[in-house]
Amino acid sequence: MRLDAPALLVDINGIGELGDIAIENGEVRIGALVRHAQAEHSPVIAEHAPLLAMALPQIAHPAIRNRGTIGGSIALADPAAELPACLLALDGAVDIAGPGGRRTIKADDFFEDLYETALGERDILTGVRFPLAGGETRTGFAELARRHGDYAMVGLAACARAKEGGLADLRLVFFGVDLVPLRGRGAEAALTGIEIDDRAVEAAVAMLDQDLDPPDDVQADGATKKYLAGTLLRRVIGQLLESPP
Ligand SMILES: Cc1cc2nc3c(=O)[nH]c(=O)nc-3n(C[C@H](O)[C@H](O)[C@H](O)COP(=O)(O)OP(=O)(O)OC[C@H]3O[C@@H](n4cnc5c(N)ncnc54)[C@H](O)[C@@H]3O)c2cc1C
């Protein structure tokens, strides 16, 4: 996108150890160089990361998914991209290596501003990690784009735990609505620890008035985006309340 004009470009494609998807210590770990398509067709992702399995086919088209990497998408931090929002919804983390050694940063602290992350100038993102989905995990994903494969006008990635007929640990992450992927904390609170009926859903949708303040962009004005976010929230709550097959 020519946002950058680096004096030195380092090609990391040859670093083989960044190309694996693995299960480690109760977490799914995806190496930075795993292509979107590789993750999309991975049995590990299908079984242990249902949210990513829902989101990956929505990213652009097969030609892009064959080349784009998980690490590149997270490091680029496009505010309308699917994977940053999913990593945040999964309460995931980013593994980083740099001159000072290795460190792991929670997704909550990683996305700082428009295309700005916690990565330092000489850091490399080596992978991402997030908890394995369990029997009680519930996930939901929806986005609205003008054409399939376009960046979303508005999107929502969600993760929760089924508990006593309701939802616990709910994380609703909207994308395409701000400079970074954004949690709908008021809507989360409105849906947590209660039996979710139509009234509760509408109360959560009403909370988006406080949670979101989308700027106008080339896709839509802010008011339209907020309205569409409510539509997505209704759809995604329906997905979260379904038991997985
Ligand atoms: C036509 C088109 C449509 C697209 N549509 C979508 C879409 O709908 N949804 C979506 O989410 N994405 C979309 N994308 C983005 C695409 O999926 C890739 O995620 C994105 O282009 C990054 O590509 P890349 O992995 O090759 O990273 P690069 O382009 O190589 O890198 C992107 C940036 O991240 C840095 N970087 C990359 N890897 C690392 C690393 N491991 N450590 C540190 N820094 C790193 C680079 O230095 C660069 O600044 C689209 C792209 C195109 C070209």
Short mmCIF file of C-alpha atoms and ligand atoms in Angstrom, two decimals:
data_model
loop_
_atom_site.label_atom_id
_atom_site.label_comp_id
_atom_site.label_asym_id
_atom_site.label_seq_id
_atom_site.Cartn_x
_atom_site.Cartn_y
_atom_site.Cartn_z
CA MET A 1 0.00 0.00 0.00
CA ARG A 2 3.15 2.17 -0.08
CA LEU A 3 2.58 3.38 3.46
CA ASP A 4 6.23 2.54 4.13
CA ALA A 5 9.45 3.09 2.20
CA PRO A 6 11.95 0.88 4.00
CA ALA A 7 15.67 1.26 3.30
CA LEU A 8 16.17 -2.43 3.95
CA LEU A 9 13.77 -5.28 3.24
CA VAL A 10 14.35 -8.65 4.90
CA ASP A 11 12.62 -11.66 3.34
CA ILE A 12 11.59 -14.02 6.16
CA ASN A 13 10.01 -16.63 3.87
CA GLY A 14 12.94 -19.02 4.33
CA ILE A 15 12.57 -19.38 8.10
CA GLY A 16 11.04 -22.85 8.16
CA GLU A 17 10.28 -22.95 11.86
CA LEU A 18 7.69 -20.16 11.44
CA GLY A 19 5.51 -22.29 9.16
CA ASP A 20 3.84 -24.73 11.58
CA ILE A 21 0.47 -25.09 13.28
CA ALA A 22 0.83 -26.95 16.58
CA ILE A 23 -0.86 -27.69 19.88
CA GLU A 24 1.29 -26.75 22.87
CA ASN A 25 0.35 -26.59 26.57
CA GLY A 26 -3.40 -26.35 25.99
CA GLU A 27 -3.00 -23.73 23.27
CA VAL A 28 -3.10 -23.62 19.48
CA ARG A 29 0.09 -22.03 18.18
CA ILE A 30 0.24 -20.76 14.59
CA GLY A 31 3.60 -19.77 13.14
CA ALA A 32 3.86 -16.34 11.53
CA LEU A 33 4.48 -17.72 8.03
CA VAL A 34 1.44 -20.01 7.96
CA ARG A 35 -0.58 -18.93 4.93
CA HIS A 36 -4.27 -18.14 5.35
CA ALA A 37 -5.10 -21.08 3.05
CA GLN A 38 -2.91 -23.47 5.08
CA ALA A 39 -4.83 -22.55 8.24
CA GLU A 40 -8.17 -22.67 6.42
CA HIS A 41 -7.56 -26.31 5.42
CA SER A 42 -5.87 -27.41 8.67
CA PRO A 43 -7.61 -30.23 10.60
CA VAL A 44 -6.09 -28.78 13.82
CA ILE A 45 -7.79 -25.43 13.18
CA ALA A 46 -11.07 -27.13 12.19
CA GLU A 47 -11.13 -29.09 15.45
CA HIS A 48 -9.59 -26.72 17.97
CA ALA A 49 -10.16 -23.21 16.60
CA PRO A 50 -13.74 -23.03 15.26
CA LEU A 51 -13.73 -19.21 15.25
CA LEU A 52 -10.81 -19.13 12.81
CA ALA A 53 -12.44 -21.84 10.71
CA MET A 54 -15.47 -19.53 10.34
CA ALA A 55 -13.40 -16.40 9.62
CA LEU A 56 -10.66 -17.56 7.26
CA PRO A 57 -12.88 -18.22 4.20
CA GLN A 58 -14.10 -14.61 4.48
CA ILE A 59 -10.62 -13.18 3.85
CA ALA A 60 -10.37 -11.92 0.29
CA HIS A 61 -10.11 -14.65 -2.40
CA PRO A 62 -8.16 -17.92 -2.73
CA ALA A 63 -5.28 -16.22 -4.57
CA ILE A 64 -4.78 -13.81 -1.65
CA ARG A 65 -5.26 -16.56 0.93
CA ASN A 66 -2.58 -18.64 -0.79
CA ARG A 67 0.01 -15.89 -0.21
CA GLY A 68 -1.10 -13.86 2.81
CA THR A 69 0.37 -15.00 6.13
CA ILE A 70 -1.13 -15.08 9.61
CA GLY A 71 1.82 -13.08 10.92
CA GLY A 72 1.56 -10.52 8.12
CA SER A 73 -2.13 -9.92 8.81
CA ILE A 74 -1.60 -9.48 12.56
CA ALA A 75 1.51 -7.29 12.09
CA LEU A 76 -0.20 -5.13 9.46
CA ALA A 77 -3.17 -4.65 11.84
CA ASP A 78 -5.66 -3.42 9.27
CA PRO A 79 -8.68 -2.28 11.33
CA ALA A 80 -11.07 -4.03 8.92
CA ALA A 81 -9.16 -7.36 8.88
CA GLU A 82 -10.65 -10.56 10.23
CA LEU A 83 -7.67 -12.14 12.00
CA PRO A 84 -6.75 -9.34 14.43
CA ALA A 85 -10.37 -9.30 15.64
CA CYS A 86 -10.40 -13.11 15.99
CA LEU A 87 -7.16 -13.11 17.99
CA LEU A 88 -8.63 -10.54 20.37
CA ALA A 89 -11.92 -12.47 20.67
CA LEU A 90 -9.97 -15.65 21.45
CA ASP A 91 -8.07 -13.85 24.24
CA GLY A 92 -4.93 -14.80 22.34
CA ALA A 93 -1.37 -13.56 22.41
CA VAL A 94 1.45 -12.68 20.03
CA ASP A 95 4.97 -14.16 20.23
CA ILE A 96 7.72 -11.69 19.35
CA ALA A 97 11.48 -12.01 18.90
CA GLY A 98 13.78 -9.00 18.80
CA PRO A 99 17.20 -7.73 19.74
CA GLY A 100 16.18 -7.87 23.43
CA GLY A 101 15.11 -11.54 23.23
CA ARG A 102 11.71 -13.18 23.06
CA ARG A 103 8.47 -11.97 24.63
CA THR A 104 4.74 -12.64 24.45
CA ILE A 105 2.16 -9.85 24.40
CA LYS A 106 -1.56 -10.35 24.97
CA ALA A 107 -3.74 -9.40 22.00
CA ASP A 108 -5.49 -6.99 24.40
CA ASP A 109 -2.27 -4.92 24.48
CA PHE A 110 -1.00 -5.51 20.94
CA PHE A 111 -3.19 -3.36 18.67
CA GLU A 112 -2.36 0.25 19.53
CA ASP A 113 -3.57 2.55 16.74
CA LEU A 114 -4.23 2.60 13.00
CA TYR A 115 -1.68 0.10 11.57
CA GLU A 116 0.28 0.53 14.83
CA THR A 117 1.11 -2.39 17.08
CA ALA A 118 3.35 -3.20 20.03
CA LEU A 119 6.00 -4.51 17.58
CA GLY A 120 9.23 -2.54 17.77
CA GLU A 121 11.20 -1.53 14.68
CA ARG A 122 13.54 -4.49 14.89
CA ASP A 123 11.05 -7.06 16.18
CA ILE A 124 9.68 -10.00 14.27
CA LEU A 125 6.35 -11.58 15.04
CA THR A 126 7.07 -15.31 15.28
CA GLY A 127 3.55 -16.61 15.88
CA VAL A 128 0.22 -16.29 17.62
CA ARG A 129 -1.31 -18.46 20.33
CA PHE A 130 -4.74 -18.84 21.91
CA PRO A 131 -6.55 -21.37 24.14
CA LEU A 132 -7.85 -24.62 22.62
CA ALA A 133 -11.62 -24.64 22.19
CA GLY A 134 -13.33 -26.95 24.70
CA GLY A 135 -16.78 -28.57 24.83
CA GLU A 136 -18.26 -25.43 26.38
CA THR A 137 -16.66 -23.00 23.92
CA ARG A 138 -19.12 -21.07 21.78
CA THR A 139 -18.04 -18.98 18.82
CA GLY A 140 -19.74 -16.64 16.40
CA PHE A 141 -18.59 -14.74 13.34
CA ALA A 142 -20.33 -12.51 10.82
CA GLU A 143 -19.40 -9.66 8.54
CA LEU A 144 -21.02 -7.47 5.95
CA ALA A 145 -19.10 -6.64 2.78
CA ARG A 146 -20.31 -5.20 -0.48
CA ARG A 147 -19.04 -8.29 -2.31
CA HIS A 148 -17.75 -11.57 -0.89
CA GLY A 149 -14.00 -11.17 -0.41
CA ASP A 150 -14.00 -7.41 0.04
CA TYR A 151 -12.77 -5.99 3.30
CA ALA A 152 -15.72 -5.89 5.68
CA MET A 153 -17.75 -2.72 6.14
CA VAL A 154 -18.42 -4.05 9.63
CA GLY A 155 -17.57 -7.39 11.19
CA LEU A 156 -17.94 -9.20 14.51
CA ALA A 157 -15.89 -12.04 15.98
CA ALA A 158 -17.13 -13.52 19.24
CA CYS A 159 -16.14 -16.13 21.75
CA ALA A 160 -17.79 -17.28 24.98
CA ARG A 161 -18.25 -20.20 27.35
CA ALA A 162 -21.65 -21.84 27.72
CA LYS A 163 -22.69 -21.67 31.37
CA GLU A 164 -26.03 -22.62 33.00
CA GLY A 165 -28.12 -21.84 29.92
CA GLY A 166 -26.31 -18.53 29.34
CA LEU A 167 -22.89 -17.25 28.38
CA ALA A 168 -19.77 -16.48 30.43
CA ASP A 169 -16.41 -14.92 29.49
CA LEU A 170 -18.04 -13.29 26.48
CA ARG A 171 -15.75 -11.35 24.16
CA LEU A 172 -17.44 -9.45 21.33
CA VAL A 173 -14.89 -7.87 18.98
CA PHE A 174 -16.07 -5.54 16.22
CA PHE A 175 -13.87 -4.70 13.24
CA GLY A 176 -14.13 -2.08 10.52
CA VAL A 177 -15.63 0.32 13.08
CA ASP A 178 -12.58 2.03 14.59
CA LEU A 179 -8.82 2.41 14.27
CA VAL A 180 -8.29 -0.96 15.98
CA PRO A 181 -10.50 -4.00 16.55
CA LEU A 182 -12.80 -2.99 19.38
CA ARG A 183 -14.57 -4.90 22.18
CA GLY A 184 -18.23 -4.14 22.75
CA ARG A 185 -17.93 -4.10 26.51
CA GLY A 186 -21.39 -2.73 27.27
CA ALA A 187 -23.02 -5.35 25.05
CA GLU A 188 -20.86 -8.05 26.66
CA ALA A 189 -22.03 -7.00 30.14
CA ALA A 190 -25.67 -6.91 29.01
CA LEU A 191 -25.46 -10.55 27.88
CA THR A 192 -23.39 -12.08 30.66
CA GLY A 193 -24.83 -14.28 33.41
CA ILE A 194 -28.47 -14.07 32.31
CA GLU A 195 -30.91 -16.17 30.35
CA ILE A 196 -30.72 -14.63 26.88
CA ASP A 197 -34.11 -13.88 25.36
CA ASP A 198 -35.17 -11.38 22.66
CA ARG A 199 -35.33 -8.56 25.20
CA ALA A 200 -31.78 -9.21 26.36
CA VAL A 201 -30.57 -9.23 22.77
CA GLU A 202 -32.18 -5.85 22.10
CA ALA A 203 -30.72 -4.46 25.35
CA ALA A 204 -27.27 -5.56 24.15
CA VAL A 205 -27.84 -3.98 20.73
CA ALA A 206 -28.82 -0.73 22.48
CA MET A 207 -25.50 -0.77 24.37
CA LEU A 208 -23.66 -0.47 21.04
CA ASP A 209 -24.67 3.19 21.10
CA GLN A 210 -22.11 3.64 23.87
CA ASP A 211 -19.64 0.95 22.78
CA LEU A 212 -19.09 2.11 19.20
CA ASP A 213 -18.48 5.46 17.57
CA PRO A 214 -17.48 4.47 14.04
CA PRO A 215 -15.91 7.16 11.89
CA ASP A 216 -17.25 7.66 8.36
CA ASP A 217 -15.11 5.92 5.75
CA VAL A 218 -15.22 5.12 2.04
CA GLN A 219 -17.52 2.17 2.71
CA ALA A 220 -20.26 3.81 4.80
CA ASP A 221 -20.97 6.61 7.24
CA GLY A 222 -20.59 5.99 10.96
CA ALA A 223 -24.32 5.83 11.70
CA THR A 224 -24.81 3.15 9.03
CA LYS A 225 -21.92 1.14 10.44
CA LYS A 226 -23.40 1.31 13.94
CA TYR A 227 -26.77 0.15 12.63
CA LEU A 228 -25.12 -2.75 10.77
CA ALA A 229 -23.15 -3.67 13.89
CA GLY A 230 -26.48 -4.20 15.66
CA THR A 231 -27.65 -6.48 12.86
CA LEU A 232 -24.46 -8.52 13.14
CA LEU A 233 -24.77 -8.71 16.92
CA ARG A 234 -28.25 -10.25 16.64
CA ARG A 235 -26.89 -12.86 14.18
CA VAL A 236 -23.83 -13.67 16.23
CA ILE A 237 -25.75 -14.06 19.50
CA GLY A 238 -27.87 -16.66 17.66
CA GLN A 239 -24.68 -18.52 16.69
CA LEU A 240 -23.30 -18.34 20.25
CA LEU A 241 -26.45 -19.89 21.68
CA GLU A 242 -26.30 -22.90 19.35
CA SER A 243 -24.48 -26.00 20.56
CA PRO A 244 -21.66 -27.04 18.26
CA PRO A 245 -22.34 -30.14 16.11
C1 LIG B 1 -6.50 -7.61 -2.94
C2 LIG B 1 -6.35 -7.90 -1.47
C3 LIG B 1 -7.50 -8.14 -0.71
C4 LIG B 1 -7.37 -8.40 0.65
N1 LIG B 1 -8.50 -8.63 1.38
C5 LIG B 1 -8.39 -8.90 2.71
C6 LIG B 1 -9.54 -9.15 3.52
O1 LIG B 1 -10.69 -9.18 3.06
N2 LIG B 1 -9.34 -9.38 4.84
C7 LIG B 1 -8.09 -9.36 5.41
O2 LIG B 1 -7.98 -9.57 6.61
N3 LIG B 1 -7.00 -9.15 4.67
C8 LIG B 1 -7.12 -8.91 3.35
N4 LIG B 1 -6.00 -8.68 2.62
C9 LIG B 1 -4.68 -8.72 3.31
C10 LIG B 1 -3.99 -10.06 3.13
O3 LIG B 1 -4.84 -11.11 3.53
C11 LIG B 1 -2.69 -10.16 3.98
O4 LIG B 1 -2.99 -10.40 5.33
C12 LIG B 1 -1.90 -8.91 3.95
O5 LIG B 1 -1.76 -8.46 2.61
C13 LIG B 1 -0.52 -9.19 4.57
O6 LIG B 1 0.20 -9.95 3.64
P1 LIG B 1 1.53 -10.73 3.99
O7 LIG B 1 1.23 -11.78 5.00
O8 LIG B 1 2.18 -11.11 2.71
O9 LIG B 1 2.41 -9.63 4.76
P2 LIG B 1 3.32 -8.50 4.11
O10 LIG B 1 2.57 -7.74 3.09
O11 LIG B 1 4.63 -9.10 3.74
O12 LIG B 1 3.56 -7.61 5.42
C14 LIG B 1 2.59 -6.69 5.90
C15 LIG B 1 3.29 -5.81 6.95
O13 LIG B 1 3.56 -6.58 8.11
C16 LIG B 1 4.97 -6.71 8.32
N5 LIG B 1 5.21 -8.12 8.65
C17 LIG B 1 4.80 -9.21 7.93
N6 LIG B 1 5.13 -10.33 8.58
C18 LIG B 1 5.77 -9.95 9.73
C19 LIG B 1 6.34 -10.65 10.81
N7 LIG B 1 6.31 -11.99 10.87
N8 LIG B 1 6.90 -9.94 11.81
C20 LIG B 1 6.92 -8.58 11.78
N9 LIG B 1 6.37 -7.85 10.78
C21 LIG B 1 5.82 -8.54 9.76
C22 LIG B 1 5.64 -6.29 7.03
O14 LIG B 1 6.90 -5.74 7.27
C23 LIG B 1 4.66 -5.26 6.50
O15 LIG B 1 4.84 -4.03 7.15
C24 LIG B 1 -6.09 -8.42 1.26
C25 LIG B 1 -4.94 -8.18 0.49
C26 LIG B 1 -5.06 -7.92 -0.86
C27 LIG B 1 -3.80 -7.69 -1.66
#
